[in-house]
Coordinates of C-alpha atoms in Angstrom, one line a residue:
A189 CA 40.1 6.8 42.8
T190 CA 41.7 6.3 46.3
G191 CA 40.2 2.9 46.8
S192 CA 41.8 2.0 43.4
L193 CA 45.0 3.4 44.4
T194 CA 44.9 1.1 47.8
K195 CA 44.0 -1.9 45.9
F196 CA 46.8 -1.4 43.3
N197 CA 49.4 -0.6 46.3
N198 CA 48.4 -4.0 47.9
E199 CA 48.7 -6.1 44.5
L200 CA 52.3 -4.5 44.4
L201 CA 53.0 -5.4 47.8
A202 CA 52.0 -8.7 47.2
G203 CA 54.1 -9.3 44.1
N204 CA 50.9 -9.5 41.8
V205 CA 52.4 -7.2 39.2
P206 CA 53.0 -7.3 35.5
D207 CA 56.6 -6.9 33.9
I208 CA 56.0 -3.5 32.9
L209 CA 54.0 -1.0 35.0
I210 CA 52.5 2.2 33.8
I211 CA 52.7 5.1 36.5
E212 CA 49.5 7.0 36.7
E213 CA 49.3 10.6 37.7
G214 CA 48.9 10.9 41.5
M215 CA 50.7 7.6 42.5
P216 CA 53.3 7.7 45.0
Y217 CA 56.1 6.3 42.9
D218 CA 58.9 7.5 45.2
S219 CA 57.4 5.2 47.6
Y220 CA 57.5 2.4 45.4
V221 CA 61.0 3.0 44.7
N222 CA 61.7 3.2 48.6
K223 CA 60.2 -0.3 48.8
G224 CA 62.2 -1.8 46.1
L225 CA 59.5 -2.6 43.7
F226 CA 61.2 -1.4 40.7
T227 CA 64.4 -2.6 38.6
D228 CA 67.3 -0.3 37.8
L229 CA 66.9 0.3 34.1
Y230 CA 70.5 1.2 33.9
G231 CA 71.4 -2.5 34.7
I232 CA 69.6 -3.6 31.8
M233 CA 69.5 -1.0 29.1
D234 CA 73.1 -1.2 28.2
Q235 CA 73.1 -4.9 27.9
S236 CA 69.8 -5.2 25.8
G237 CA 69.1 -4.5 21.9
G238 CA 67.2 -1.4 22.7
V239 CA 67.8 2.3 23.7
K240 CA 71.0 2.9 25.4
R241 CA 71.6 5.6 28.1
G242 CA 73.7 7.7 25.5
D243 CA 70.5 7.9 23.1
I244 CA 68.4 9.7 26.1
L245 CA 68.6 13.5 26.7
P246 CA 71.2 13.8 29.4
N247 CA 68.9 16.2 31.5
V248 CA 66.0 13.6 31.6
L249 CA 68.1 11.0 32.8
T250 CA 69.4 13.3 35.5
A251 CA 66.0 14.4 36.3
M252 CA 64.6 10.7 36.6
E253 CA 67.7 9.3 38.7
D254 CA 67.5 8.3 41.9
D255 CA 71.0 7.9 43.8
G256 CA 72.7 6.9 40.5
K257 CA 70.0 4.6 39.6
L258 CA 67.0 4.9 37.1
M259 CA 64.1 3.5 38.5
F260 CA 61.6 4.5 35.9
M261 CA 61.5 6.5 32.6
C262 CA 59.1 8.7 31.0
T263 CA 58.0 8.1 27.1
A264 CA 57.6 11.8 26.6
F265 CA 57.5 15.0 28.8
N266 CA 56.3 18.7 28.8
I267 CA 58.0 21.6 30.5
L268 CA 56.3 23.6 33.2
T269 CA 57.8 27.2 33.5
C270 CA 56.8 30.7 33.3
G271 CA 57.5 33.8 31.3
A272 CA 58.0 37.1 33.3
D273 CA 59.1 40.7 32.6
P274 CA 62.9 40.9 33.6
A275 CA 61.9 44.2 35.7
F276 CA 60.3 41.8 38.1
V277 CA 62.7 39.3 38.7
D278 CA 65.9 39.2 40.9
G279 CA 69.5 39.3 39.9
D280 CA 69.5 35.4 39.7
G281 CA 66.3 35.4 37.4
Y282 CA 63.8 34.4 40.2
L283 CA 60.3 35.9 40.5
K284 CA 59.9 36.3 44.4
M285 CA 56.7 36.0 45.9
S286 CA 57.3 39.2 48.1
T287 CA 57.5 41.1 44.5
V288 CA 54.2 39.8 43.6
Q289 CA 52.6 40.9 46.8
A290 CA 54.1 44.3 46.6
Q291 CA 52.5 45.1 43.3
S292 CA 49.0 45.6 44.1
D293 CA 48.0 47.1 40.8
K294 CA 49.1 43.9 38.8
T295 CA 47.8 40.3 38.8
V296 CA 50.0 36.9 38.5
A297 CA 48.7 34.1 36.7
D298 CA 45.4 35.9 36.2
G299 CA 42.4 33.3 35.3
M300 CA 44.0 30.4 37.3
D301 CA 41.7 29.2 40.0
R302 CA 43.0 29.1 43.5
E303 CA 43.3 25.4 43.8
T304 CA 45.5 25.2 40.5
F305 CA 47.6 28.2 41.8
L306 CA 48.4 26.6 45.3
M307 CA 49.2 23.2 43.7
Y308 CA 51.5 24.7 41.3
G309 CA 53.4 26.7 44.0
V310 CA 53.7 23.3 45.7
Y311 CA 54.9 21.6 42.7
F312 CA 57.8 24.2 42.0
S313 CA 58.9 24.3 45.7
N314 CA 60.8 22.4 48.0
F315 CA 58.1 21.8 50.5
F316 CA 58.6 17.9 49.9
D317 CA 61.6 16.1 50.8
L318 CA 60.3 12.5 50.3
K319 CA 63.7 10.9 49.8
N320 CA 64.5 12.0 53.5
K321 CA 60.9 11.3 54.6
K322 CA 60.3 15.0 55.5
C323 CA 58.1 18.0 54.6
D324 CA 58.2 21.8 55.5
F325 CA 54.9 23.8 55.1
D326 CA 55.0 25.5 58.3
N327 CA 57.2 28.3 56.9
P328 CA 56.8 31.9 55.5
A329 CA 57.3 31.0 52.0
F330 CA 54.2 28.5 52.1
K331 CA 52.0 30.8 54.0
A332 CA 52.8 33.6 51.5
L333 CA 51.7 31.1 48.7
L334 CA 48.5 30.5 50.6
E335 CA 47.7 34.1 51.0
E336 CA 48.3 34.6 47.2
S337 CA 46.1 31.7 46.4
K338 CA 43.2 33.2 48.4
K339 CA 43.0 36.1 45.9
H340 CA 42.2 33.9 43.1
P341 CA 38.7 32.6 42.2
Q342 CA 37.3 29.4 43.4
M343 CA 37.5 26.5 40.9
G344 CA 34.7 26.7 38.4
S345 CA 34.0 30.3 39.2
E346 CA 36.3 31.9 36.8
P347 CA 35.1 33.4 33.6
D348 CA 34.3 31.3 30.7
W349 CA 36.7 33.0 28.2
M350 CA 35.1 31.3 25.3
D351 CA 31.7 32.7 25.8
D352 CA 33.1 36.2 27.0
P353 CA 35.3 37.7 24.2
E354 CA 35.8 40.8 26.2
A355 CA 37.1 39.3 29.2
N356 CA 39.1 36.9 27.2
N357 CA 40.5 39.9 25.1
D358 CA 41.5 41.4 28.5
R359 CA 43.1 38.5 29.8
E360 CA 45.2 37.6 26.6
Q361 CA 46.5 41.5 26.6
A362 CA 47.3 41.6 30.4
F363 CA 51.0 40.5 30.0
M364 CA 51.7 42.6 26.9
N365 CA 50.2 45.9 28.5
G366 CA 52.2 45.2 31.7
K367 CA 49.3 44.3 33.9
E368 CA 50.1 40.8 34.3
M369 CA 53.3 39.5 36.1
L370 CA 53.5 36.0 35.0
Y371 CA 52.7 33.9 32.0
F372 CA 52.4 30.2 32.8
I373 CA 53.9 27.9 30.3
N374 CA 53.1 24.1 30.0
K375 CA 54.6 22.8 26.5
G376 CA 55.9 19.8 24.8
D377 CA 56.7 21.3 21.5
F378 CA 58.5 24.1 19.8
D379 CA 55.4 25.6 18.6
L380 CA 55.9 28.8 20.4
Y381 CA 53.9 31.2 18.3
Y382 CA 51.0 31.7 20.9
D383 CA 53.3 32.3 23.6
K384 CA 55.3 34.6 21.6
A385 CA 52.1 36.6 20.8
H386 CA 51.3 36.9 24.4
L387 CA 54.7 37.6 25.8
G388 CA 55.1 40.2 22.9
K389 CA 58.4 41.8 24.3
S390 CA 61.6 41.1 26.1
F391 CA 60.9 38.4 28.8
T392 CA 62.9 35.8 30.9
Y393 CA 61.9 32.2 31.8
T394 CA 61.5 31.9 35.4
N395 CA 60.0 30.2 38.3
F396 CA 56.3 30.1 39.7
P397 CA 56.6 32.9 42.4
S398 CA 58.2 31.8 45.7
D399 CA 60.5 33.1 48.7
A400 CA 61.7 29.8 48.9
P401 CA 64.4 28.2 46.9
T402 CA 62.5 27.0 43.8
A403 CA 63.1 25.3 40.3
K404 CA 62.7 27.6 37.4
S405 CA 61.3 24.8 35.4
L406 CA 59.8 21.3 35.8
I407 CA 60.0 18.0 33.4
A408 CA 56.2 16.9 33.7
P409 CA 56.3 13.3 32.4
T410 CA 53.4 12.4 30.2
T411 CA 53.7 8.8 30.8
L412 CA 55.9 7.2 33.3
F413 CA 57.0 3.5 33.3
A414 CA 59.0 1.1 35.2
I415 CA 60.0 -2.3 35.2
S416 CA 59.2 -4.7 38.2
E417 CA 62.2 -6.1 40.0
K418 CA 60.3 -9.5 40.3
S419 CA 60.1 -9.7 36.5
N420 CA 62.2 -12.5 35.0
K421 CA 61.9 -10.7 31.5
K422 CA 63.6 -7.5 32.2
T423 CA 65.6 -7.3 29.1
A424 CA 62.7 -8.1 26.8
A425 CA 60.4 -5.8 28.7
W426 CA 63.1 -3.0 28.0
E427 CA 63.6 -3.6 24.5
F428 CA 59.8 -3.4 24.1
M429 CA 59.5 -0.1 25.8
S430 CA 62.5 0.9 23.5
T431 CA 60.3 0.6 20.4
V432 CA 57.7 2.7 22.2
L433 CA 60.3 5.5 22.8
K434 CA 61.6 5.2 19.1
G435 CA 57.9 5.7 18.0
M436 CA 57.2 9.0 19.6
I437 CA 57.9 11.1 16.5
E438 CA 55.6 10.9 13.4
V439 CA 57.8 11.9 10.2
E440 CA 55.0 12.3 7.5
P441 CA 55.7 13.4 4.1
Y442 CA 53.9 16.4 2.6
S443 CA 51.5 15.1 -0.3
Y444 CA 48.9 16.6 -2.6
W445 CA 46.2 15.2 -4.8
D446 CA 46.7 15.9 -8.6
E447 CA 43.6 16.9 -10.9
N448 CA 43.1 13.1 -11.6
N449 CA 42.7 12.5 -7.9
V450 CA 45.9 10.7 -7.3
K451 CA 47.9 11.1 -4.5
H452 CA 51.7 12.1 -4.6
N453 CA 54.0 12.3 -2.0
V454 CA 56.6 15.3 -2.0
E455 CA 60.1 13.8 -1.8
G456 CA 62.3 15.4 0.7
D457 CA 59.6 17.4 2.4
N458 CA 58.1 16.0 5.7
R459 CA 56.2 17.1 8.6
Y460 CA 57.5 16.3 12.0
N461 CA 55.0 15.8 14.7
A462 CA 55.7 14.8 18.3
W463 CA 53.1 12.3 20.2
N464 CA 52.4 13.6 23.7
G465 CA 55.2 16.0 24.4
F466 CA 59.0 16.1 23.8
P467 CA 60.5 12.9 23.0
V468 CA 63.2 11.6 25.4
L469 CA 65.5 10.4 22.6
T470 CA 68.3 13.0 21.8
A471 CA 68.2 12.5 18.0
D472 CA 64.3 13.0 17.7
F473 CA 64.5 16.2 19.9
D474 CA 67.3 17.7 17.6
M475 CA 65.0 16.9 14.7
L476 CA 62.0 18.7 15.9
K477 CA 64.4 21.9 16.8
S478 CA 66.0 21.8 13.3
H479 CA 62.4 22.2 11.9
A480 CA 60.8 24.5 14.4
G481 CA 61.5 27.6 12.1
D482 CA 60.2 26.0 8.9
A483 CA 57.4 28.1 7.1
Y484 CA 53.8 27.1 6.8
H485 CA 52.9 25.8 3.4
Y486 CA 51.0 22.9 1.4
Y487 CA 51.1 21.8 -2.2
D488 CA 48.6 22.5 -4.8
E489 CA 47.4 20.1 -7.4
T490 CA 50.3 20.7 -9.5
G491 CA 52.9 20.1 -7.0
K492 CA 53.6 23.7 -6.2
A493 CA 54.5 24.6 -2.7
I494 CA 51.8 27.2 -1.5
Y495 CA 53.5 29.2 1.8
E496 CA 51.0 31.0 4.2
D497 CA 51.3 33.5 7.0
K498 CA 51.1 32.2 10.7
T499 CA 48.4 34.1 12.5
I500 CA 47.4 34.0 16.1
W501 CA 44.0 35.2 17.6
L502 CA 44.4 37.6 20.4
G503 CA 41.1 38.3 21.8
E504 CA 39.2 39.2 18.6
S505 CA 42.1 40.4 16.7
E506 CA 44.1 38.2 14.3
V507 CA 47.7 39.0 14.5
K508 CA 50.3 38.0 11.8
M509 CA 53.5 36.3 13.5
D510 CA 56.8 36.2 12.2
L511 CA 58.5 33.0 11.7
L512 CA 60.5 31.7 14.9
N513 CA 64.1 33.0 14.6
E514 CA 67.1 30.9 15.7
Q515 CA 67.5 32.9 19.1
E516 CA 63.9 32.2 20.1
I517 CA 64.3 28.5 19.1
N518 CA 67.6 28.1 21.0
D519 CA 66.4 29.9 24.2
W520 CA 63.5 27.6 24.3
A521 CA 65.6 24.3 23.6
N522 CA 68.1 25.4 26.1
M523 CA 65.3 25.9 28.7
V524 CA 64.1 22.3 27.8
T525 CA 67.3 20.4 28.1
G526 CA 68.7 22.6 31.1
T527 CA 65.7 21.4 33.2
T528 CA 66.8 18.7 35.4
T529 CA 63.9 18.5 38.1
T530 CA 60.8 16.8 37.8
V531 CA 57.2 17.6 39.1
P532 CA 57.2 15.8 42.4
S533 CA 55.4 12.6 42.9
V534 CA 52.8 14.3 44.9
S535 CA 50.0 11.5 45.2
E536 CA 46.3 12.4 45.3
I537 CA 46.6 11.9 49.2
Y538 CA 48.7 14.9 49.6
E539 CA 46.8 17.0 47.3
T540 CA 43.5 15.8 49.2
I541 CA 45.3 16.7 52.5
I542 CA 46.3 20.2 51.5
K543 CA 43.2 21.0 49.5
D544 CA 41.0 19.9 52.6
E545 CA 42.9 21.8 55.2
V546 CA 43.3 25.0 53.2
Q547 CA 39.4 25.2 52.7
N548 CA 38.8 26.7 56.1
Y549 CA 41.3 29.4 55.6
W550 CA 39.9 30.2 52.2
A551 CA 36.5 30.4 54.0
G552 CA 37.5 32.8 56.6
T553 CA 37.3 30.4 59.6
S554 CA 40.8 29.7 60.2
S555 CA 44.2 31.6 60.0
V556 CA 47.0 31.2 57.7
D557 CA 49.1 29.9 60.6
Q558 CA 46.5 27.4 61.6
A559 CA 46.2 26.1 57.9
A560 CA 49.9 25.7 57.5
S561 CA 50.3 23.9 60.9
M562 CA 47.5 21.5 60.2
I563 CA 48.8 20.9 56.7
Q564 CA 52.3 20.3 58.2
S565 CA 51.1 18.1 60.8
R566 CA 48.7 15.8 58.4
V567 CA 51.4 15.3 55.5
S568 CA 54.1 14.7 58.1
L569 CA 51.9 11.9 59.8
Y570 CA 51.3 10.4 56.1
I571 CA 54.9 10.3 54.9
S572 CA 56.0 8.6 58.3
E573 CA 53.4 5.8 57.7
H574 CA 54.0 5.2 53.9
Y575 CA 57.7 5.9 53.5

């Protein structure tokens, strides 16, 4: 994968690029922006026949902007955040790592392997400042993250929840019974029932635990695209991508088959499905929100609506769920539209460095201070050479 990325980078620098570029996970797109490889989408969108900036969720634009310019855009996105008992967050609603470490009888992100735990801690943190070509890993907050990560199982050694119903039931009940301090949420829709079933009580949306300044939620783009600065068809490229943005919601009428096997669509009753996460267009987002509390139903062969209860499996128990209420829908919508930070462009190079250097600490052959110092040194060197 690293070799493919190197080849792609060389092609970019040589100018051998298409009009539209899809930015894959792990690519250092901040570096591409710094090298002037992308065009400012603001400069073309309002003059084209495609999507205008006023059509897009304002928080998405804020998250994607760089010094007032829009160098790339996502077609859809998820929100990364956490649910926590209000008793564990501070007055500003943050979950501190020091609070987590003080609760020795409780778990945090149970079932998450140590590599995943560590990288989510990095994503939510301010350890990277790629805009100013800096990083800061040799600090108490990152060391605390390393220490907490060591308590988690190695990747691949965690229980197989599907094959171990008893362990699965314990894990799913952990937050509800107060043993689990944090419920990790990665979601791109309004289907909140599974989360509601696990949280089960009063909770607050909060950050991945850290004693350093951190975001409470992140936008995780499902597909990022940019338009090449060297393209001579920028307007056409944006208009093409506009058709993609407008096609991220599927509106499908309910239908039924009568006794003669003839299909009938039910007029005025539609399903609304999002592709690959939340849509970036405000009108589409509002449409999904307005139907988030719809009752589950289908139509029989006579065209009569049959309503069903929504149920969720918790361990080996099937639990009936109430429909989402207005407050629950609004709280989640406010979380989504209030998120103005994206997952940082931590390329696979950085991840490789961090995971490589932390192995000795996890194995007990180096101290947490040594691991943090080595990560700081190697990541700093890479940033200075490539940004």
